Each structure stands twice: as C-alpha cells, then as structure tokens.
XYZ file of C-alpha atoms in Angstrom:
381
model
C 0.000 0.000 0.000
C 2.858 2.351 0.778
C 4.528 1.671 -2.574
C 1.254 2.177 -4.414
C 0.701 5.458 -2.597
C 4.233 6.487 -3.556
C 3.621 5.848 -7.241
C 0.214 7.557 -7.342
C 1.430 10.702 -5.619
C 4.692 10.683 -7.578
C 2.602 11.260 -10.695
C 0.425 13.963 -9.160
C 3.373 15.814 -7.624
C 4.674 16.572 -11.094
C 1.892 19.163 -11.551
C 3.226 21.899 -9.211
C 6.797 21.185 -10.387
C 5.710 21.755 -13.987
C 3.999 25.084 -13.222
C 7.116 27.301 -13.632
C 7.856 25.627 -16.986
C 4.255 25.972 -18.159
C 4.174 29.627 -17.099
C 7.380 30.286 -19.074
C 6.714 28.113 -22.139
C 2.930 28.201 -22.449
C 2.426 31.814 -21.361
C -0.146 31.170 -18.630
C -0.623 33.587 -15.709
C -0.766 32.867 -11.981
C -4.527 32.412 -11.967
C -4.313 29.896 -14.817
C -1.465 28.099 -13.049
C -3.532 27.830 -9.884
C -6.391 26.621 -12.082
C -4.303 23.608 -13.034
C -3.997 22.730 -9.344
C -7.785 23.103 -9.184
C -8.103 20.678 -12.129
C -6.012 18.143 -10.257
C -8.242 18.340 -7.195
C -11.804 19.184 -8.208
C -13.079 15.945 -9.757
C -11.054 13.922 -7.278
C -12.688 15.777 -4.405
C -16.213 15.130 -5.576
C -15.975 11.404 -6.196
C -13.621 10.122 -3.490
C -16.308 9.929 -0.763
C -18.593 8.073 -3.182
C -15.849 5.611 -4.079
C -15.117 5.212 -0.370
C -18.745 4.273 0.278
C -18.587 1.706 -2.503
C -15.405 0.192 -1.068
C -17.161 -0.225 2.299
C -19.863 -2.294 0.596
C -17.757 -4.303 -1.835
C -14.030 -4.888 -1.948
C -12.429 -3.447 -5.048
C -8.640 -3.625 -4.577
C -8.253 -3.538 -8.354
C -9.303 0.127 -8.236
C -5.846 0.945 -6.889
C -4.172 -0.372 -10.053
C -6.676 1.367 -12.332
C -6.231 4.611 -10.413
C -2.452 4.609 -10.721
C -2.664 3.803 -14.442
C -5.125 6.646 -15.070
C -2.975 9.096 -13.128
C 0.142 8.131 -15.073
C -1.565 8.526 -18.447
C -2.934 11.940 -17.499
C 0.433 13.318 -16.376
C 2.353 11.798 -19.301
C 0.044 13.566 -21.759
C 0.658 17.095 -20.440
C 3.922 17.670 -22.277
C 2.412 16.798 -25.648
C -0.362 19.407 -25.475
C -0.171 23.108 -26.297
C -3.778 23.983 -25.445
C -4.345 25.184 -21.902
C -7.707 23.435 -21.743
C -6.183 20.239 -23.086
C -3.614 20.351 -20.285
C -6.431 21.156 -17.852
C -8.369 18.074 -19.009
C -5.386 15.722 -18.662
C -4.587 17.014 -15.187
C -8.231 16.456 -14.277
C -7.919 12.892 -15.613
C -4.907 12.395 -13.355
C -6.994 13.680 -10.432
C -9.670 11.147 -11.294
C -7.055 8.384 -11.129
C -5.967 9.624 -7.726
C -9.590 9.491 -6.592
C -9.774 5.858 -7.631
C -6.669 4.943 -5.641
C -6.877 6.790 -2.327
C -10.119 5.576 -0.667
C -9.340 1.935 -1.389
C -5.674 2.424 -0.545
C -6.544 4.100 2.763
C -9.038 1.353 3.595
C -6.503 -1.373 2.822
C -3.837 0.406 4.894
C -6.286 0.351 7.807
C -6.975 -3.339 7.161
C -3.353 -4.304 7.779
C -2.622 -1.754 10.534
C -3.340 -3.806 13.645
C -3.605 -1.791 16.860
C -0.920 0.803 16.054
C -3.032 2.655 13.548
C -1.175 5.938 13.918
C 2.082 4.235 13.014
C 0.549 2.313 10.103
C -1.179 5.305 8.538
C 2.046 7.270 8.986
C 3.835 4.631 6.946
C 1.128 4.838 4.294
C 1.395 8.633 4.266
C 5.182 8.459 4.022
C 4.786 6.570 0.760
C 2.716 9.389 -0.683
C 5.084 12.028 0.592
C 8.135 10.261 -0.788
C 6.319 10.186 -4.114
C 5.687 13.910 -3.810
C 9.378 14.405 -3.008
C 10.884 12.540 -5.936
C 8.160 13.327 -8.491
C 9.226 16.952 -8.948
C 12.872 15.882 -9.231
C 11.966 13.413 -11.966
C 9.750 15.948 -13.724
C 12.379 18.695 -13.548
C 15.174 16.423 -14.778
C 13.085 14.946 -17.584
C 11.720 18.288 -18.799
C 15.142 19.932 -18.565
C 16.674 17.121 -20.630
C 14.135 16.674 -23.424
C 11.612 19.478 -22.994
C 8.002 19.133 -21.915
C 7.794 15.781 -23.725
C 9.733 14.448 -20.728
C 6.442 14.091 -18.872
C 6.135 10.731 -20.676
C 8.581 9.311 -18.122
C 5.650 9.104 -15.694
C 4.577 5.925 -17.504
C 7.661 3.996 -16.326
C 6.941 3.776 -12.560
C 3.243 3.585 -13.377
C 3.643 0.409 -15.445
C 5.771 -1.253 -12.750
C 3.371 -0.530 -9.887
C 0.233 -1.439 -11.822
C 1.748 -4.824 -12.671
C 2.633 -5.491 -9.017
C -0.842 -4.609 -7.756
C -2.592 -6.729 -10.355
C -0.478 -9.729 -9.355
C -1.449 -9.193 -5.680
C -5.227 -9.072 -6.110
C -5.959 -12.432 -4.459
C -3.811 -11.658 -1.427
C -5.319 -8.186 -1.029
C -8.839 -9.601 -1.001
C -7.888 -12.123 1.681
C -6.455 -9.365 3.880
C -9.560 -7.259 3.378
C -11.910 -10.127 4.319
C -10.002 -10.827 7.522
C -9.888 -7.181 8.578
C -13.592 -6.700 7.880
C -14.518 -9.676 10.076
C -12.329 -8.443 12.929
C -13.778 -4.922 12.684
C -17.337 -6.242 12.835
C -16.514 -8.155 16.017
C -14.945 -5.089 17.682
C -17.846 -2.821 16.755
C -20.331 -5.342 18.157
C -18.422 -5.894 21.393
C -17.726 -2.201 22.112
C -21.144 -1.002 20.919
C -19.479 1.649 18.779
C -21.575 3.946 16.621
C -20.576 6.321 13.861
C -19.942 9.784 15.343
C -20.874 12.138 12.514
C -20.659 15.279 14.656
C -17.070 14.566 15.656
C -16.209 13.603 12.101
C -17.533 16.876 10.631
C -15.579 18.949 13.166
C -12.422 17.068 12.278
C -12.978 17.635 8.562
C -13.293 21.385 9.115
C -9.773 21.457 10.552
C -8.491 19.306 7.692
C -10.022 21.755 5.184
C -7.874 24.580 6.490
C -4.708 22.468 6.594
C -5.371 21.476 2.994
C -5.625 25.112 1.900
C -2.321 25.811 3.646
C -0.607 22.852 1.995
C -1.916 23.754 -1.454
C -0.992 27.408 -0.986
C 2.555 26.569 0.056
C 3.074 24.050 -2.758
C 1.622 26.386 -5.377
C 2.956 29.787 -4.398
C 6.300 29.148 -2.705
C 7.907 27.926 -6.002
C 6.451 30.967 -7.794
C 7.498 33.271 -4.925
C 10.978 31.809 -5.164
C 11.246 32.959 -8.804
C 9.230 36.211 -8.840
C 10.116 37.694 -5.418
C 13.351 36.045 -4.293
C 14.705 36.202 -7.872
C 15.817 32.576 -8.113
C 15.818 30.365 -11.230
C 12.884 28.306 -12.499
C 14.772 25.121 -11.640
C 15.297 26.423 -8.117
C 11.581 27.116 -7.838
C 10.727 23.612 -9.015
C 13.286 22.192 -6.570
C 11.395 23.808 -3.696
C 8.468 21.502 -4.443
C 10.745 18.538 -3.736
C 12.088 20.129 -0.570
C 8.550 20.743 0.658
C 7.546 17.178 -0.152
C 10.656 15.688 1.462
C 9.928 17.611 4.652
C 6.364 16.269 4.498
C 7.619 12.699 4.114
C 9.971 12.903 7.100
C 7.308 14.517 9.274
C 4.610 12.050 8.214
C 6.798 9.209 9.509
C 6.666 10.654 13.032
C 3.197 12.240 13.104
C 1.207 9.047 13.669
C 3.788 7.663 16.079
C 3.595 10.820 18.196
C -0.204 10.559 18.175
C -0.074 6.909 19.305
C 2.012 8.022 22.276
C 0.708 11.477 23.245
C -2.827 11.605 21.863
C -4.304 12.466 18.506
C -5.979 15.759 19.409
C -2.919 17.060 21.231
C -0.586 16.451 18.297
C -3.032 18.000 15.825
C -3.518 21.140 17.920
C 0.144 21.792 18.702
C 1.188 21.332 15.081
C -1.513 23.717 13.814
C -0.539 26.363 16.376
C 2.951 26.618 14.868
C 1.993 27.212 11.236
C 0.682 30.780 11.020
C 3.580 32.528 12.844
C 6.085 30.616 10.699
C 4.430 31.820 7.477
C 4.640 35.413 8.706
C 8.306 34.906 9.546
C 8.935 33.524 6.052
C 7.463 36.638 4.436
C 9.904 38.866 6.323
C 12.928 36.798 5.261
C 14.990 37.489 2.137
C 17.924 35.189 2.873
C 17.531 32.049 0.724
C 19.012 29.631 3.272
C 16.879 30.960 6.120
C 13.791 31.046 3.895
C 14.357 27.414 2.925
C 14.668 26.400 6.578
C 11.434 28.217 7.449
C 9.577 26.540 4.564
C 10.736 23.179 5.910
C 9.419 24.079 9.376
C 6.083 25.287 7.964
C 5.681 22.054 6.046
C 6.645 19.933 9.039
C 4.209 21.696 11.355
C 1.356 21.492 8.861
C 2.037 17.842 8.010
C 2.393 16.483 11.550
C -1.367 16.396 12.034
C -2.099 14.649 8.728
C -1.805 10.981 9.726
C -3.457 11.479 13.145
C -6.402 13.149 11.384
C -6.873 10.176 9.058
C -6.828 7.710 11.963
C -9.164 9.896 14.019
C -11.575 10.121 11.089
C -11.570 6.341 10.646
C -12.179 6.024 14.388
C -15.200 8.337 14.224
C -16.748 6.131 11.499
C -15.754 2.563 12.478
C -18.337 0.989 10.169
C -17.469 3.248 7.224
C -13.682 3.212 7.043
C -13.690 3.560 3.253
C -15.905 6.631 3.401
C -13.785 8.117 6.187
C -10.672 7.511 4.085
C -12.291 9.064 1.040
C -13.163 12.157 3.068
C -9.977 12.644 5.108
C -7.524 11.606 2.384
C -9.654 12.746 -0.525
C -12.345 15.395 -0.209
C -11.013 17.286 2.807
C -7.424 17.286 1.563
C -8.393 18.224 -2.010
C -10.321 21.277 -0.839
C -7.025 23.159 -0.843
C -6.595 22.611 -4.560
C -10.140 23.758 -5.196
C -9.396 27.015 -3.355
C -6.156 27.603 -5.268
C -7.781 29.696 -8.049
C -9.045 32.139 -5.405
C -5.563 32.446 -3.954
C -4.214 32.767 -7.489
C -6.568 35.685 -8.101
C -5.236 37.349 -4.960
C -1.691 36.745 -6.227
C -2.434 38.247 -9.637
C -4.202 41.331 -8.231
C -2.246 42.029 -5.061
C 1.010 40.052 -5.324
C 2.312 36.705 -4.153
C 3.182 38.069 -0.709
C -0.440 39.030 -0.110
C -1.571 35.564 -1.177
C 0.743 34.052 1.419
C -0.577 36.465 4.069
C -4.022 35.056 3.297
C -2.625 31.538 3.760
C -1.294 32.606 7.163
C -4.756 33.863 8.129
C -6.241 30.528 7.072
C -3.650 28.789 9.278
C -4.852 30.803 12.291
C -8.460 29.834 11.553
C -7.296 26.214 11.255
C -5.789 26.326 14.730
C -9.067 27.644 16.136
C -10.883 24.788 14.384
C -8.733 22.209 16.172
C -10.165 23.418 19.482
C -13.532 22.020 18.361
C -12.273 18.476 17.794
C -13.953 16.010 20.145
C -12.252 13.206 22.034
C -12.736 9.906 20.256
C -13.126 6.786 22.369
C -13.006 4.635 19.224
C -9.276 5.256 18.957
C -7.723 3.234 21.727
C -4.623 5.383 22.018
C -6.457 8.717 22.347
C -5.659 10.527 25.587
C-alpha cells in the first residue's frame, strides 16, 4: 500500500513542479497556473467519498491499479499538449485516477494496521510524501533534458506498480476479508456507533490544513522565482524540498499521536503554522527562507496521519468513506481554493496571497479546538 501510494502521488506531484515551466513556455498567468492545481483536485474531491462508500460495501482492490494507471496517463500527456484546456483536461484525468486509488488504498492500509493505527497510517502517508518528493525531481530532470515531452517518463513507474498490484489481487482480497470480520466483532463488542458530529468537526480542521498545503506548494515555487529572484529550476526544486519535509514529518506524526494523543498532536502542530508563514514573508535570505519553509511544512504535516486515523475512528463501520473524506475530499479542498488564492496573487502580489494563507492557518488552529475526544481510537488521551 505504501509503494502504491508512492507511485500515485509521484505522478500527481509533477503538476506543481511543472507550473514554472508551463508559465514560461505556455504563457499562462498565476490564476491559470492555480487553475491547473484546481483541475487536479476538483473531480477527485467530488468522487472520493462516493468511491469510499462503494469500497465499504464491496471490496475493489483492483481500483488501486486502475487509479495509478489513469494518473500516469494523465500526467504523461501534459507535455504533448499546447492547449491550456487540453492540459487542464489531462490534469483532471490524473486527479480522477488519484480518486480511484486513495479511498481503497486508505481502507486497505487500515486493514493491515493492527492496533498501532497511527504508526501504520504514517507509513502509508510516508509513501505518498516520498512520491511527492521525488516526483518533482523526476519531472524537472526529464523536462530539462528533453523538454516538456519528458512528462512521458511518468509511464515507467506507473507500469511497474500497476503490474505489481494486479499480481497481488488475491492476497489483497484475503487481507480485506479478515480485517472486515475483525472490525465487525470489535464494533459489536464495544457497541461503537458512527460519530458524525465529531467527524464533521475534524474535517473542518483538515479543510484549512489542505488550503495551507496547497498554498505553500503552489505559491512558494512561484514566490521563489518572482520575489526572491531565483531560477525556475530552483523554484521547481522547492516543491521537492517541501515534499521531502512532508515525508519525514509524516513518519513521526502518527507515532507521536499513538504516544501522546491524537488531538494534542493535531492542535500543537496547527498552532505553529501561522507565525512561521509570517516569519517567512519577512525573510529574504535564501538559506533561512528554505529552513522556514521546511518548518512550515513539518508543522502542517504532523497532524495529517493522526487526522486520518481519528476520522476512521469516528466512522468505524465506514472506514472507506472516512478515508475518502480525510484523504480525498477534505485534503483536495485546498486545490479547489487555489484559483481564489491565485486571483489574490495576480491582483495584489504573491506576498499578499501568502498572508491570506497565514490567516487561514490561524483559523485552522481555532478549528482544532472544536475536535472532540474519540473513544473509538484506543490510544487517544
């Protein structure tokens, strides 16, 4: 599941890394660039909860392979198109593939997690974050070497991972059957019910963290070029740095939550984000700015895995739906808000757009104060 998550997000992470090249070579503005992030997230956001509900009713582990294949085809096609709307459509196709993978992937990760769910979901998240880390490097190297046609390289890891998942279908179904039986027994013994109120409050906090993540991934590379006067390659490299920081932090986020409590970790991490963004905007030194971006990413990412586990705990009989919401819809909301931030960037400057992101981070911290204690997660304190 971790390797599949790596491959899926490797493909999607090429989108923000390609933005500086598309701005330079296709003549699109900041709003249009943010619109491509919207294309990657919009369709995915709408259908992931539905696909999660379907996975709760019937096991469909083959959706993971189909999702990765669709994502790879969408990304590979970008470099061969000159039309903005053609690129928009292919990025949307890649988002659709991501929507196919994540609910089932999150459900299967839960199936094999045992009692240390924070640790297991952290491992699953690390796969996605590693993909986000190396995807921009691959995209930048490929496009620098052969031009935008280098996006075709996305088909190589895609073909490998799809083959592996198809060969594992029987084993995946067996694991899913076993986990479903065990979950039914626990729900019956503990008399657990789905806590929709707690789940909605959690999703509100995830919405804000998603906007922060999307804003940082979209505008920091552009800020690097337009404000800090660095090269396009340097701007694209920042996407990898951001993703690498996310991967390292994701490894520890769930483990910290297993030990200290899910709500506590989520709240403390959110409290650190908005002052760090303000500090970044007052920094012109490249080394210091890079360090601050790493800290912003780490603080924002620490609560990611605990939020997924907490969401699955709120809906113990609908783990697929919870995964589709916390990994899919809630997280993708940031991409859907990117065009609005892009409009702010076009009209008032990239610095103002990042000030707005800082304000969202403060609202996000206030939202974490509404999160309820969840008795369904055994390690919650």
